[in-house]
Coordinates of C-alpha atoms and ligand atoms in Angstrom, one line a residue:
M1 CA -7.7 -20.4 -28.3
F2 CA -8.8 -18.2 -25.7
D3 CA -9.9 -15.3 -25.5
L4 CA -8.2 -13.7 -22.6
A5 CA -5.3 -14.6 -21.3
I6 CA -3.4 -13.2 -17.6
L7 CA 0.1 -13.0 -17.2
G8 CA -0.1 -12.7 -13.4
G9 CA -2.3 -14.1 -10.6
G10 CA -2.1 -11.4 -7.7
P11 CA -5.3 -9.3 -6.7
A12 CA -5.4 -7.7 -10.5
G13 CA -4.9 -11.3 -12.5
Y14 CA -7.5 -12.7 -10.7
T15 CA -10.4 -10.1 -9.9
A16 CA -10.0 -10.0 -14.1
A17 CA -10.0 -14.1 -14.1
A18 CA -13.1 -14.6 -12.1
K19 CA -15.1 -12.0 -13.5
A20 CA -14.2 -12.7 -17.5
A21 CA -14.7 -16.5 -16.4
K22 CA -18.2 -15.3 -14.6
A23 CA -19.6 -13.6 -18.0
G24 CA -18.5 -17.2 -19.4
K25 CA -15.0 -16.3 -21.5
M26 CA -12.3 -18.5 -21.9
V27 CA -9.9 -17.7 -19.6
I28 CA -6.0 -19.0 -18.9
L29 CA -4.0 -17.6 -16.7
F30 CA -0.2 -17.3 -16.1
E31 CA 1.1 -17.8 -12.7
R32 CA 5.1 -18.4 -12.0
E33 CA 5.1 -18.4 -8.8
A34 CA 1.7 -18.4 -6.3
L35 CA -1.7 -17.6 -6.4
G36 CA -2.6 -13.8 -5.1
G37 CA 0.5 -12.4 -6.0
T38 CA 2.5 -10.1 -3.6
C39 CA -0.2 -9.2 -1.8
L40 CA -1.3 -12.1 -0.6
N41 CA 2.3 -14.1 -0.2
V42 CA 4.7 -11.8 0.4
G43 CA 3.0 -8.4 1.2
C44 CA -0.2 -6.6 2.3
I45 CA -1.4 -10.3 3.9
P46 CA 1.5 -11.6 5.8
T47 CA 2.0 -8.3 7.4
K48 CA -0.7 -8.3 8.8
T49 CA -1.1 -11.2 10.4
L50 CA 2.5 -11.1 11.5
L51 CA 1.2 -7.0 13.1
Y52 CA -1.7 -8.6 14.7
S53 CA 0.3 -10.8 17.0
A54 CA 3.1 -7.8 17.8
K55 CA 0.3 -5.7 18.4
Q56 CA -1.6 -8.2 21.5
Y57 CA 1.8 -8.9 22.5
A58 CA 2.3 -4.9 22.9
N59 CA -1.7 -4.9 24.0
A60 CA -0.7 -7.4 26.5
L61 CA 2.4 -5.8 28.0
Q62 CA -0.3 -3.0 28.6
A63 CA -2.5 -4.7 29.8
D64 CA -2.4 -2.6 33.0
K65 CA -3.8 0.8 31.5
Y66 CA -6.8 -1.6 30.9
G67 CA -6.7 -3.2 34.6
V68 CA -6.4 -6.0 33.5
C69 CA -3.8 -8.6 34.8
A70 CA -1.2 -9.8 32.3
E71 CA 2.2 -11.2 34.4
K72 CA 5.2 -13.1 32.6
V73 CA 4.1 -12.0 29.0
S74 CA 5.9 -13.3 25.9
F75 CA 5.9 -14.4 22.5
D76 CA 7.4 -17.2 20.0
Y77 CA 8.0 -15.6 16.7
G78 CA 8.2 -19.4 14.8
K79 CA 4.6 -20.1 16.0
I80 CA 3.4 -16.4 14.7
Q81 CA 5.3 -17.0 11.5
L82 CA 2.8 -20.6 11.4
R83 CA -0.3 -18.9 11.9
K84 CA 0.7 -16.3 9.1
Q85 CA 1.7 -19.2 6.7
K86 CA -2.1 -20.7 7.8
I87 CA -4.0 -17.8 7.0
V88 CA -1.7 -17.3 3.5
R89 CA -2.9 -21.3 3.4
K90 CA -6.2 -20.6 3.5
L91 CA -6.6 -18.1 1.5
A92 CA -4.8 -19.2 -1.3
A93 CA -7.0 -21.8 -1.5
G94 CA -10.1 -19.2 -1.2
I95 CA -8.7 -17.7 -4.6
R96 CA -7.9 -21.5 -6.2
Q97 CA -12.1 -21.6 -5.6
Q98 CA -13.1 -18.7 -6.9
L99 CA -11.2 -19.5 -10.8
K100 CA -12.0 -23.7 -10.7
D101 CA -13.1 -22.3 -14.3
V102 CA -10.3 -20.8 -15.4
T103 CA -7.4 -22.7 -16.6
I104 CA -4.3 -21.8 -14.8
V105 CA -0.5 -22.8 -15.8
T106 CA 1.8 -22.8 -13.3
G107 CA 5.3 -21.1 -15.0
E108 CA 6.7 -18.3 -15.9
A109 CA 4.8 -17.3 -19.6
H110 CA 6.1 -15.1 -21.8
V111 CA 4.9 -13.6 -25.2
E112 CA 6.0 -15.1 -27.7
K113 CA 4.2 -13.3 -30.9
Y114 CA 1.4 -10.2 -31.4
A115 CA -1.2 -9.5 -33.7
A116 CA -4.5 -7.3 -33.9
E117 CA -5.9 -10.7 -33.3
Q118 CA -4.3 -12.7 -31.5
V119 CA -1.8 -12.9 -29.0
T120 CA 0.6 -16.4 -28.6
L121 CA 2.0 -16.9 -25.1
V122 CA 4.8 -20.0 -24.5
V123 CA 5.6 -21.4 -20.7
D124 CA 9.0 -23.7 -21.3
E125 CA 8.2 -25.2 -24.9
T126 CA 3.6 -24.9 -24.1
R127 CA 2.0 -22.3 -26.7
Y128 CA -1.2 -21.0 -25.7
E129 CA -3.3 -18.9 -27.9
A130 CA -5.7 -15.9 -27.2
A131 CA -7.7 -13.3 -28.8
N132 CA -7.0 -10.7 -25.4
L133 CA -4.2 -9.8 -22.9
L134 CA -4.2 -8.8 -19.8
I135 CA -0.4 -7.7 -17.9
C136 CA -0.5 -7.8 -14.4
T137 CA 3.2 -9.2 -14.0
G138 CA 2.6 -6.9 -10.6
S139 CA 5.9 -4.8 -9.4
V140 CA 9.2 -6.0 -8.2
N141 CA 11.4 -4.7 -4.8
F142 CA 13.7 -1.6 -6.0
V143 CA 17.1 -2.3 -5.5
P144 CA 19.2 1.6 -5.2
P145 CA 22.4 1.7 -6.4
I146 CA 24.2 2.3 -3.4
P147 CA 27.6 0.4 -3.0
G148 CA 27.5 -3.1 -1.0
I149 CA 24.3 -3.9 -0.8
E150 CA 24.6 -6.9 -4.0
G151 CA 25.8 -10.0 -2.4
N152 CA 25.4 -8.3 1.4
E153 CA 23.7 -11.3 3.7
R154 CA 22.8 -9.0 6.1
I155 CA 20.1 -7.0 4.0
W156 CA 17.2 -8.2 3.4
S157 CA 14.3 -6.7 1.3
S158 CA 10.7 -7.6 2.6
T159 CA 10.7 -11.1 1.6
E160 CA 13.0 -11.7 3.5
A161 CA 12.3 -10.1 6.3
L162 CA 8.9 -11.6 6.3
A163 CA 10.0 -15.1 5.9
A164 CA 12.9 -14.4 8.4
K165 CA 12.4 -17.5 11.3
Q166 CA 14.1 -15.5 13.1
L167 CA 13.8 -11.9 15.2
P168 CA 17.3 -9.6 14.6
E169 CA 18.3 -7.6 17.5
S170 CA 18.5 -4.8 15.8
I171 CA 18.1 -3.4 12.5
I172 CA 18.7 0.0 10.1
I173 CA 15.3 0.5 8.0
I174 CA 16.3 2.3 4.8
G175 CA 13.2 3.9 3.1
G176 CA 10.7 5.6 5.7
G177 CA 8.0 4.7 3.2
V178 CA 5.1 2.3 3.1
I179 CA 6.5 -0.6 3.8
G180 CA 9.7 0.3 5.8
M181 CA 6.6 2.2 9.0
E182 CA 5.4 -1.0 9.1
F183 CA 8.3 -3.2 9.5
A184 CA 9.1 -0.4 12.1
T185 CA 6.4 -1.1 13.5
L186 CA 6.3 -4.6 14.1
Y187 CA 10.0 -4.7 14.6
M188 CA 9.5 -1.9 17.4
E189 CA 6.6 -3.6 19.5
L190 CA 8.9 -7.1 19.2
G191 CA 11.4 -5.4 21.2
V192 CA 13.6 -5.3 18.1
K193 CA 16.6 -1.9 18.1
V194 CA 14.5 0.0 15.0
T195 CA 16.3 2.9 13.4
V196 CA 14.8 4.6 10.0
I197 CA 16.6 5.7 7.5
E198 CA 15.0 8.2 5.2
A199 CA 15.8 10.3 2.5
M200 CA 13.1 13.5 2.5
P201 CA 12.5 15.7 4.9
R202 CA 10.4 13.8 6.7
I203 CA 8.7 9.3 7.3
L204 CA 5.8 9.1 4.7
P205 CA 5.9 12.0 2.6
N206 CA 3.0 11.5 1.5
F207 CA 0.5 11.6 4.7
D208 CA -0.4 14.1 6.6
E209 CA 2.1 16.4 8.1
E210 CA 0.9 16.5 11.4
M211 CA -0.6 12.8 12.1
V212 CA 3.0 11.7 10.4
T213 CA 4.9 14.3 13.4
M214 CA 2.7 12.5 16.2
L215 CA 3.2 9.2 14.9
Q216 CA 7.2 9.5 14.9
Q217 CA 7.1 11.2 18.1
R218 CA 5.4 9.0 19.6
Y219 CA 7.8 5.5 17.8
A220 CA 10.8 8.4 19.1
K221 CA 9.5 7.9 22.6
Q222 CA 9.0 4.0 22.1
G223 CA 12.8 3.9 21.0
V224 CA 12.7 4.0 17.2
T225 CA 15.4 6.9 16.7
F226 CA 15.0 8.8 13.0
L227 CA 17.7 9.9 10.6
T228 CA 15.5 11.5 7.8
N229 CA 16.8 14.2 5.3
T230 CA 19.5 11.8 5.2
R231 CA 21.2 9.7 2.4
V232 CA 23.4 6.4 2.6
H233 CA 25.6 6.2 0.6
E234 CA 27.8 3.0 1.5
I235 CA 26.9 -0.5 3.5
K236 CA 29.6 -2.6 4.0
E237 CA 28.9 -5.9 6.2
D238 CA 26.7 -4.9 8.9
K239 CA 28.2 -0.9 8.6
V240 CA 25.6 1.7 7.2
F241 CA 27.9 4.9 5.7
F242 CA 25.1 7.9 5.6
S243 CA 25.8 12.1 5.5
E244 CA 22.9 14.3 5.7
A245 CA 21.2 15.7 2.5
N246 CA 23.6 18.4 0.4
T247 CA 26.4 18.1 3.8
T248 CA 29.0 15.9 4.3
T249 CA 27.9 15.9 7.8
G250 CA 27.4 11.9 8.4
G251 CA 28.4 8.6 10.5
M252 CA 27.8 5.0 10.7
L253 CA 25.3 3.0 12.5
R254 CA 25.5 -0.7 12.4
A255 CA 23.0 -3.6 12.8
D256 CA 22.0 -6.7 12.5
R257 CA 20.0 -6.7 9.9
I258 CA 19.8 -3.7 7.3
L259 CA 16.2 -3.8 5.5
V260 CA 15.9 -1.8 2.4
C261 CA 12.7 -0.6 1.3
V262 CA 12.8 2.8 -1.1
G263 CA 9.5 2.0 -3.8
R264 CA 9.0 -1.2 -6.0
R265 CA 9.2 -0.5 -9.7
P266 CA 6.8 -2.7 -12.5
D267 CA 8.0 -5.7 -13.3
L268 CA 8.1 -6.3 -17.3
T269 CA 9.4 -10.0 -17.8
G270 CA 7.6 -11.5 -20.4
L271 CA 7.3 -9.1 -22.1
E272 CA 10.0 -8.5 -24.3
A273 CA 8.6 -9.6 -27.6
L274 CA 6.1 -6.9 -27.7
T275 CA 8.3 -4.2 -28.9
T276 CA 6.1 -1.3 -30.0
L277 CA 4.3 -1.0 -26.3
E278 CA 4.4 2.3 -24.7
F279 CA 5.5 3.0 -21.4
D280 CA 5.2 6.5 -19.4
R281 CA 7.4 7.5 -16.6
R282 CA 6.0 5.4 -13.9
G283 CA 5.5 1.7 -16.3
I284 CA 2.5 0.7 -18.5
K285 CA 0.8 3.6 -20.3
V286 CA -2.9 2.9 -20.3
N287 CA -6.3 4.8 -21.0
D288 CA -8.6 5.7 -18.6
F289 CA -9.8 1.9 -19.5
M290 CA -6.4 0.3 -18.7
Q291 CA -6.1 -0.2 -22.5
T292 CA -2.7 0.1 -23.8
N293 CA -1.4 1.9 -27.0
L294 CA -1.8 -2.3 -28.6
P295 CA -5.7 -3.0 -29.7
N296 CA -6.3 -6.1 -27.3
V297 CA -4.1 -6.0 -25.0
Y298 CA -4.6 -4.2 -21.5
A299 CA -2.9 -3.7 -18.0
A300 CA -3.6 -3.5 -14.6
G301 CA -2.1 -3.4 -10.9
D302 CA 1.3 -2.4 -10.1
V303 CA 2.1 -2.8 -13.9
T304 CA 1.3 0.2 -14.8
G305 CA 2.7 2.6 -11.8
K306 CA -0.4 4.1 -11.5
L307 CA -1.0 3.5 -7.2
M308 CA 0.6 0.4 -6.2
L309 CA -2.0 -0.5 -3.7
A310 CA -3.9 -4.1 -4.2
H311 CA -7.5 -2.6 -3.9
V312 CA -6.3 -0.3 -7.1
A313 CA -5.2 -2.7 -8.7
S314 CA -8.9 -5.0 -8.8
R315 CA -10.5 -2.1 -9.3
Q316 CA -9.0 -1.9 -12.6
A317 CA -8.5 -5.2 -13.5
E318 CA -12.7 -4.7 -12.5
V319 CA -12.4 -1.9 -15.7
A320 CA -10.3 -3.2 -17.8
V321 CA -12.1 -6.3 -17.9
G322 CA -15.4 -4.3 -18.2
R323 CA -14.2 -2.5 -21.3
M324 CA -13.2 -6.6 -22.5
L325 CA -16.5 -7.3 -22.5
K326 CA -17.9 -4.2 -23.5
Q327 CA -20.6 -3.5 -20.8
I328 CA -22.2 -0.4 -20.6
P329 CA -21.6 1.7 -18.4
L330 CA -18.4 2.1 -19.1
Q331 CA -16.1 2.3 -15.9
R332 CA -13.2 4.6 -15.3
I333 CA -11.4 4.4 -12.2
A334 CA -11.4 7.7 -9.4
Y335 CA -8.4 7.8 -8.2
N336 CA -9.5 11.2 -6.1
A337 CA -11.4 8.7 -3.7
I338 CA -8.9 5.8 -3.1
P339 CA -8.6 5.3 0.5
S340 CA -5.0 4.7 1.4
V341 CA -3.8 3.1 5.2
V342 CA -0.5 3.4 6.9
Y343 CA -0.6 0.2 9.2
S344 CA 0.9 1.9 12.6
N345 CA 0.1 1.2 15.1
P346 CA -2.0 4.3 15.3
E347 CA -2.9 3.4 12.4
I348 CA -3.1 6.3 9.4
A349 CA -5.7 6.4 6.9
S350 CA -6.3 8.8 4.2
V351 CA -8.4 9.7 1.0
G352 CA -8.9 12.5 -1.4
L353 CA -6.7 15.7 -1.1
S354 CA -4.3 16.4 2.2
E355 CA -4.5 20.1 3.8
S356 CA -1.3 20.4 2.3
E357 CA -2.6 19.1 -1.4
A358 CA -5.4 20.8 -1.1
C359 CA -3.6 24.6 -0.6
Q360 CA -1.0 23.2 -3.0
F361 CA -3.9 22.4 -5.9
F362 CA -5.7 25.6 -5.1
M363 CA -1.8 27.2 -5.3
E364 CA -1.5 26.3 -8.6
M365 CA -5.1 26.1 -10.2
E366 CA -5.4 30.2 -9.4
G367 CA -1.3 31.4 -9.2
K368 CA -1.2 32.1 -6.1
T369 CA 0.4 32.2 -2.8
A370 CA -0.6 29.9 0.0
E371 CA -2.0 32.9 2.3
Q372 CA -4.3 34.2 -0.9
V373 CA -5.4 30.7 -1.4
A374 CA -6.5 30.4 2.2
D375 CA -10.1 31.0 2.1
K376 CA -10.9 28.2 -0.7
Y377 CA -10.4 25.3 1.4
Q378 CA -11.6 24.6 5.0
V379 CA -9.9 22.2 7.2
H380 CA -12.1 20.9 9.7
K381 CA -10.1 19.0 12.5
L382 CA -11.2 16.8 15.6
P383 CA -9.2 14.8 18.0
M384 CA -10.4 10.9 18.1
T385 CA -10.7 11.2 22.0
F386 CA -14.3 13.0 20.6
S387 CA -15.7 9.7 19.5
G388 CA -16.7 7.6 22.9
R389 CA -15.7 4.2 21.0
F390 CA -11.9 5.6 20.7
M391 CA -12.2 6.6 24.2
A392 CA -13.5 2.8 25.7
E393 CA -11.0 1.7 23.8
N394 CA -7.5 3.7 23.7
E395 CA -6.6 4.5 26.7
G396 CA -4.1 7.8 27.2
E397 CA -3.9 7.7 23.5
N398 CA -5.6 11.5 22.0
G399 CA -6.0 10.8 17.7
L400 CA -6.7 13.3 14.7
A401 CA -8.9 13.4 12.5
K402 CA -9.2 16.5 9.7
M403 CA -11.3 16.8 6.8
I404 CA -11.0 19.0 4.2
I405 CA -14.1 20.6 2.1
D406 CA -13.9 23.5 -1.1
S407 CA -15.2 26.4 0.1
R408 CA -17.0 27.1 -3.1
T409 CA -18.6 23.7 -3.3
N410 CA -19.1 22.6 0.2
T411 CA -18.2 19.1 -1.2
V412 CA -15.8 16.5 1.2
L413 CA -11.9 17.4 -1.0
G414 CA -10.6 14.7 1.4
V415 CA -10.5 13.0 4.9
Q416 CA -7.1 12.2 7.2
L417 CA -7.1 10.4 10.1
Y418 CA -5.1 8.9 13.0
G419 CA -5.4 6.5 15.9
N420 CA -7.3 3.3 16.1
P421 CA -9.2 1.5 13.6
C422 CA -9.2 4.3 11.4
S423 CA -8.5 1.6 8.3
E424 CA -11.9 0.2 9.2
F425 CA -13.5 3.8 8.5
I426 CA -12.1 5.0 5.7
A427 CA -14.2 3.4 3.2
A428 CA -17.1 5.6 4.6
A429 CA -15.0 8.8 4.2
A430 CA -14.3 7.4 0.6
F431 CA -17.3 7.1 -0.3
A432 CA -18.7 10.5 0.6
V433 CA -14.8 12.3 -1.5
R434 CA -16.3 9.3 -4.5
M435 CA -19.9 10.8 -4.9
G436 CA -18.7 14.6 -4.3
Y437 CA -21.1 15.0 -1.1
T438 CA -22.1 18.0 -0.3
L439 CA -21.6 19.0 4.1
P440 CA -25.7 18.4 4.3
E441 CA -25.7 15.2 2.5
F442 CA -23.1 13.7 4.2
Q443 CA -24.1 15.0 7.9
Q444 CA -27.5 12.9 6.7
V445 CA -25.9 9.8 7.1
V446 CA -26.0 8.1 9.8
F447 CA -22.8 6.5 11.9
P448 CA -23.3 3.5 14.0
H449 CA -22.6 4.9 17.9
P450 CA -21.0 4.0 19.5
T451 CA -18.4 3.5 17.4
A452 CA -15.5 5.1 16.0
S453 CA -16.9 6.0 12.8
E454 CA -18.9 8.8 14.6
I455 CA -16.0 11.5 14.4
L456 CA -16.6 12.3 10.5
K457 CA -19.7 13.3 12.1
E458 CA -18.7 15.7 14.9
L459 CA -15.9 16.9 12.4
L460 CA -18.5 19.2 11.3
Ligands
NAD1 P1 6.9 3.8 0.2 O1 7.6 5.3 -2.1 O2 5.7 4.2 -0.1 O3 8.6 4.8 0.6 C1 10.0 4.9 0.5 C2 10.9 5.6 1.0 O4 11.7 5.8 0.5 C3 9.9 7.0 0.5 O5 9.7 7.5 1.6 C4 11.6 7.6 -0.3 O6 11.9 8.7 0.5 C5 12.8 6.9 0.5 N1 13.8 7.0 0.4 C6 14.1 6.3 -0.8 N2 14.9 6.1 -1.8 C7 16.4 6.5 -1.0 C8 17.1 6.4 -0.1 N3 18.3 5.6 -0.9 N4 17.3 6.5 1.4 C9 16.9 6.2 2.2 N5 15.4 6.6 1.4 C10 15.1 6.5 0.6 O7 7.5 2.6 -1.3 P2 7.7 1.2 -0.2 O8 7.7 1.3 1.1 O9 9.3 0.4 -0.9 O10 6.4 0.9 -0.6 C11 6.7 0.5 -2.5 C12 4.8 0.4 -2.7 O11 4.6 -0.4 -2.5 C13 4.8 1.4 -2.5 O12 3.7 1.9 -3.8 C14 3.0 1.4 -1.5 O13 2.1 2.4 -1.9 C15 2.9 0.3 -1.9 N6 2.7 -0.5 -0.5 C16 1.3 0.4 0.4 C17 1.0 -0.3 1.8 C18 0.1 -0.1 2.2 O14 -0.5 0.8 1.5 N7 -0.7 -0.5 3.1 C19 2.3 -1.6 2.3 C20 3.1 -1.6 1.7 C21 3.5 -1.4 0.0

């Protein structure tokens, strides 16, 4: 019997497997497709690879801004795709190496029988037993109930968009969230005509409004059309019929391809026999240590629906295995200090509370209006151009940095950044939020000069 069976080999699954095996546990991991899960195979890594090629191309087109002459700039999408595949292959080999002491079974596993001390799983006709189960089955694309989606060959999910060998001439992206904006960036930079349709009043509803407005204005200048507050009610072949929310005003647009990215849902395949497993509104219900309501069954990653981010998944997996191994001190996850990035160009990065979230938080806590709580928090704000390195490398860009401070305790509540390469230094801000740094403490940290990260000090 194995000590631990893991369902799913994405960031949660492989992180947990490596940690438990390192501690000397007998681990078996089931993966029906490829090790690395959505993140490595059809998510984070392939998109970042394609986006980097697109950025290189866009930079080459504007080389003149930096006094560099680049003529007849072009790209080969086939080569861009091949490079993506090569990187994915190399990283998959790295994961396999990390899991050399883990039994890996390729196939779709189903829980067959559950008892408090033993879980039986079956793949095809073969049975496996384990003392503990960790569910890391991830998530699948959510397909909204819009008539005309099913069976329409023009419709892409993000997985199909990533695999496409050729670029469309035009694309309508339904959903202006993180995935939608990453693909909008890719296609815009490679010269595809892009339209983004978003149901909410603004794209990227979870990010700082001012920064998102700057990004949207910039993309609009580059030719992207945004229809916000807009609902798609039908799709017929290449035609998308939409209307403005709560009105009958609407219209129709057509495009070569239609990309649907309106969120993801937990993947519960293989769990049918766990009839008493409890769920909350987002996914499998877990406590702070990733334990479900069933003794010896844990869950980590997108299947818990907490925050669908690969770095959250791997941290949740560490916590789950830590609990299973009875490691002390028991670790919890600081969900208030999870950094989050939109890989647009320029990038947006955020950790902790934004200005509007801080306002909302104090309004709810004090039962007062926005004006009445305005003195409860301070917003420090500065264009990124106050960083010399940012100026050197971002010709014609302004960028923006914000830090939100709790006036009562003088601690850092959140940081939002807009400008390249903010994804690379948001971790410094995450550290400050996680550790509850006060401003004087944060001011003692020395940032290397010249780097764009210095903006975090300039802000204060
Ligand atoms: P999302 O929830 O980020 O965005 C979906 C967007 O679609 C929302 O803005 C929503 O208002 C809109 N929407 C919903 N229904 C709609 C409809 N019928 N018509 C028009 N718009 C509609 O989801 P996503 O972008 O699909 O990403 C899925 C998950 O993957 C998210 O949890 C995301 O955080 C994660 N992810 C993260 C990253 C990253 O951190 N860089 C990258 C990719 C994916």
